[in-house]
Amino acid sequence: MMQRPYSERGDARKGLTGGVSSTFISDRRNVEMPLRPTLAEGMLAPVAGELNLEVIEGPDAGKQIMVDHPIVIGRDAQSDLVLEDAEVSGQHARITPAPDGSATVEDLGSTNGTFVNQNELMGPAHLDAGDELLIGVSVIQLRTADDFRSRGSGVIQLPPAMAIAERTPTYVNPEVRRVDEAPPVSEPRTFPTVEKYLDIKVRRRAQLAPLALVVLIAIALILYFSLK
């Protein structure tokens, strides 16, 4: 009977089925495992409490808030993140942090809806660091604390070539503009529907109408009882 030659592959297979050698155990223990899962571009995944919201475009650009509890976004003064955006509802949306470092967004019955990465929200949705919300005309980004420390604010700046100083329009007729800017002239309030009652004769007739009605009722009663 031929003896099977020694094979590291066979020995490893034997170790997997019957018992693992000390060398095999040592090799497995020396494998360096990542402490946390990684996101795209080598960025570490956030842990709970590391997320922040930043308004990167809109009337409140630059406003930030930490997402360490459910955050209500809206125009109402009682909201956690108050936006001075006319297209935003009083309580527009809510961001709820998750233990794994992500978050959940839900629309609170807003008038104009909530969009996640340009997709309209139809129900509660998952949010990761880097995702963007469109609420009204405001763009809000979910960011990690490490991202803030590495690159600072994410507010979208208008390129200098596109920035134009405010100027008076030249295509408006000066006469029209003068009329529009003139203070309103106070005029006495009139009520066309009751103008006819300003006539003295009509007013007297209106005053005599109840008396005439009483007289007619009295005549009708007299006739009724006299014919009975």
Coordinates of C-alpha atoms in Angstrom, one line a residue:
M1 CA 0.0 0.0 0.0
M2 CA 1.4 3.4 -1.0
Q3 CA 1.8 5.9 1.7
R4 CA 0.3 9.3 0.9
P5 CA 3.0 12.0 0.8
Y6 CA 2.9 14.9 3.2
S7 CA 0.8 17.9 2.0
E8 CA 0.3 21.2 3.7
R9 CA -3.0 21.4 2.0
G10 CA -4.1 18.0 3.2
D11 CA -2.8 18.9 6.7
A12 CA -4.9 22.0 6.8
R13 CA -7.9 20.1 5.6
K14 CA -7.4 17.6 8.3
G15 CA -7.1 20.3 10.8
L16 CA -10.4 21.8 9.7
T17 CA -12.2 18.4 10.2
G18 CA -10.4 16.8 13.0
G19 CA -8.4 19.4 14.9
V20 CA -6.5 22.5 14.1
S21 CA -2.7 22.7 14.7
S22 CA -1.2 25.4 16.9
T23 CA 0.4 26.9 13.8
F24 CA -3.0 27.3 12.1
I25 CA -4.5 28.9 15.3
S26 CA -1.6 31.4 15.5
D27 CA -2.1 32.4 11.9
R28 CA -5.8 33.1 12.5
R29 CA -5.1 35.1 15.6
N30 CA -2.5 37.3 13.8
V31 CA -5.1 38.5 11.3
E32 CA -5.8 42.2 12.0
M33 CA -9.6 42.8 12.0
P34 CA -11.0 46.4 11.4
L35 CA -12.5 47.9 14.5
R36 CA -15.4 49.4 12.6
P37 CA -16.9 48.9 9.1
T38 CA -15.7 51.4 6.6
L39 CA -17.6 53.6 4.2
A40 CA -16.6 54.6 0.7
E41 CA -13.3 56.4 0.2
G42 CA -11.9 54.9 3.4
M43 CA -14.0 57.0 5.7
L44 CA -14.8 55.3 9.0
A45 CA -18.4 54.5 9.7
P46 CA -19.9 56.8 12.4
V47 CA -21.0 55.5 15.7
A48 CA -24.0 56.7 17.7
G49 CA -23.7 60.3 18.7
E50 CA -21.3 61.3 16.0
L51 CA -23.8 62.6 13.4
N52 CA -24.6 66.2 12.7
L53 CA -26.9 68.0 10.4
E54 CA -25.7 71.1 8.5
V55 CA -27.7 73.3 6.2
I56 CA -25.4 73.6 3.2
E57 CA -27.7 75.6 0.9
G58 CA -30.6 77.9 1.5
P59 CA -31.6 80.9 3.7
D60 CA -30.0 79.2 6.8
A61 CA -26.8 78.0 5.2
G62 CA -24.2 77.2 7.9
K63 CA -26.6 76.3 10.6
Q64 CA -25.7 73.0 12.4
I65 CA -27.1 70.7 15.0
M66 CA -26.0 67.4 16.6
V67 CA -28.2 64.4 16.0
D68 CA -28.0 62.9 19.5
H69 CA -31.8 62.6 19.8
P70 CA -34.8 62.8 17.5
I71 CA -34.5 66.2 15.6
V72 CA -37.6 67.9 14.3
I73 CA -37.0 70.3 11.4
G74 CA -39.4 73.0 10.5
R75 CA -40.4 76.7 10.6
D76 CA -42.1 76.4 14.0
A77 CA -40.1 78.0 16.8
Q78 CA -40.6 74.8 18.8
S79 CA -38.7 72.7 16.3
D80 CA -35.1 71.6 17.1
L81 CA -33.7 72.9 13.8
V82 CA -35.7 76.1 12.9
L83 CA -35.5 77.1 9.2
E84 CA -36.4 80.6 7.9
D85 CA -37.6 79.0 4.7
A86 CA -41.1 80.0 3.4
E87 CA -41.5 76.7 1.7
V88 CA -41.0 74.7 4.9
S89 CA -43.9 73.6 7.0
G90 CA -44.1 74.3 10.7
Q91 CA -43.0 70.8 11.6
H92 CA -41.7 69.4 8.4
A93 CA -39.5 66.3 9.0
R94 CA -37.9 64.3 11.8
I95 CA -34.4 62.7 12.0
T96 CA -34.0 59.9 14.5
P97 CA -30.5 58.5 15.2
A98 CA -29.9 54.8 15.2
P99 CA -27.5 52.8 17.5
D100 CA -25.4 51.8 14.5
G101 CA -24.5 55.4 13.7
S102 CA -27.0 55.8 10.9
A103 CA -30.3 57.7 11.1
T104 CA -33.9 57.5 9.9
V105 CA -35.9 60.4 8.3
E106 CA -39.6 60.7 8.1
D107 CA -41.9 63.4 6.7
L108 CA -44.4 64.8 9.2
G109 CA -47.2 65.5 6.7
S110 CA -45.5 68.6 5.2
T111 CA -47.1 70.6 2.3
N112 CA -44.1 70.4 -0.1
G113 CA -42.7 67.1 0.8
T114 CA -39.2 65.9 1.8
F115 CA -36.5 64.6 -0.7
V116 CA -33.6 62.3 0.1
N117 CA -30.8 62.5 -2.5
Q118 CA -33.3 64.0 -5.0
N119 CA -35.9 61.3 -4.4
E120 CA -39.2 62.1 -2.8
L121 CA -39.8 60.5 0.6
M122 CA -42.9 58.2 0.7
G123 CA -42.3 56.8 4.2
P124 CA -39.5 56.5 6.8
A125 CA -36.1 56.0 5.1
H126 CA -32.6 55.2 6.1
L127 CA -29.9 57.9 6.1
D128 CA -26.1 57.5 6.1
A129 CA -23.4 60.1 6.5
G130 CA -23.2 62.1 3.3
D131 CA -26.8 61.9 2.4
E132 CA -28.6 65.1 1.6
L133 CA -32.2 66.3 2.4
L134 CA -34.1 68.8 0.4
I135 CA -36.7 70.5 2.6
G136 CA -38.3 73.5 0.9
V137 CA -35.4 75.3 -0.8
S138 CA -32.9 74.2 1.9
V139 CA -30.4 71.5 1.4
I140 CA -29.3 69.7 4.6
Q141 CA -26.5 67.2 4.8
L142 CA -26.0 64.5 7.4
R143 CA -22.3 64.6 8.4
T144 CA -20.0 62.9 10.9
A145 CA -17.9 64.7 13.5
D146 CA -14.7 63.4 11.8
D147 CA -15.9 64.9 8.5
F148 CA -16.4 68.3 10.2
R149 CA -12.9 68.2 11.8
S150 CA -11.2 67.2 8.5
R151 CA -12.8 69.7 6.1
G152 CA -14.9 72.1 8.1
S153 CA -18.2 73.6 6.9
G154 CA -19.8 72.0 3.8
V155 CA -21.8 75.2 2.8
I156 CA -21.9 75.5 -1.0
Q157 CA -20.2 78.7 -1.9
L158 CA -21.3 80.6 -5.0
P159 CA -18.3 80.8 -7.4
P160 CA -16.9 84.4 -7.7
A161 CA -17.5 84.4 -11.4
M162 CA -21.2 84.0 -10.8
A163 CA -21.5 86.5 -7.9
I164 CA -23.1 89.7 -9.1
A165 CA -23.6 92.8 -7.0
E166 CA -27.2 93.9 -6.5
R167 CA -28.2 96.6 -8.9
T168 CA -31.3 98.5 -10.0
P169 CA -33.2 96.9 -12.9
T170 CA -32.9 99.0 -16.1
Y171 CA -35.8 97.3 -17.9
V172 CA -38.6 98.9 -15.7
N173 CA -40.4 102.0 -16.9
P174 CA -39.4 104.8 -14.6
E175 CA -43.0 106.1 -14.6
V176 CA -44.4 102.7 -13.5
R177 CA -41.7 102.4 -10.9
R178 CA -42.6 105.9 -9.5
V179 CA -46.2 105.0 -9.2
D180 CA -45.4 101.7 -7.5
E181 CA -43.1 103.4 -5.0
A182 CA -45.5 106.2 -4.2
P183 CA -47.3 106.0 -0.8
P184 CA -50.8 104.8 -1.1
V185 CA -53.5 107.6 -1.1
S186 CA -56.1 107.1 1.6
E187 CA -59.6 107.2 0.1
P188 CA -62.9 107.1 2.0
R189 CA -64.3 103.7 2.2
T190 CA -67.5 103.2 0.2
F191 CA -69.9 100.4 0.0
P192 CA -71.6 100.4 -3.4
T193 CA -74.2 97.9 -2.3
V194 CA -75.7 100.3 0.3
E195 CA -75.2 103.5 -1.6
K196 CA -78.9 103.7 -2.4
Y197 CA -79.8 103.8 1.3
L198 CA -78.1 107.1 1.6
D199 CA -81.0 108.8 -0.1
I200 CA -83.4 110.4 2.4
K201 CA -86.6 109.2 0.8
V202 CA -85.4 105.7 0.6
R203 CA -84.4 105.8 4.2
R204 CA -87.8 107.1 5.3
R205 CA -89.5 104.3 3.3
A206 CA -87.2 101.8 5.0
Q207 CA -88.3 103.2 8.4
L208 CA -92.0 103.0 7.5
A209 CA -91.8 99.4 6.2
P210 CA -92.2 97.7 9.7
L211 CA -95.2 100.0 10.5
A212 CA -96.9 99.2 7.2
L213 CA -96.4 95.5 7.9
V214 CA -98.0 95.8 11.3
V215 CA -101.0 97.6 9.8
L216 CA -101.4 94.9 7.2
I217 CA -101.4 92.2 9.8
A218 CA -104.0 94.1 11.9
I219 CA -106.3 94.5 8.8
A220 CA -106.0 90.8 8.1
L221 CA -106.9 89.9 11.7
I222 CA -110.0 92.3 11.6
L223 CA -111.2 90.7 8.4
Y224 CA -110.7 87.2 9.7
F225 CA -112.7 87.8 12.9
S226 CA -115.4 89.8 11.1
L227 CA -116.1 87.0 8.6
K228 CA -116.0 84.2 11.2

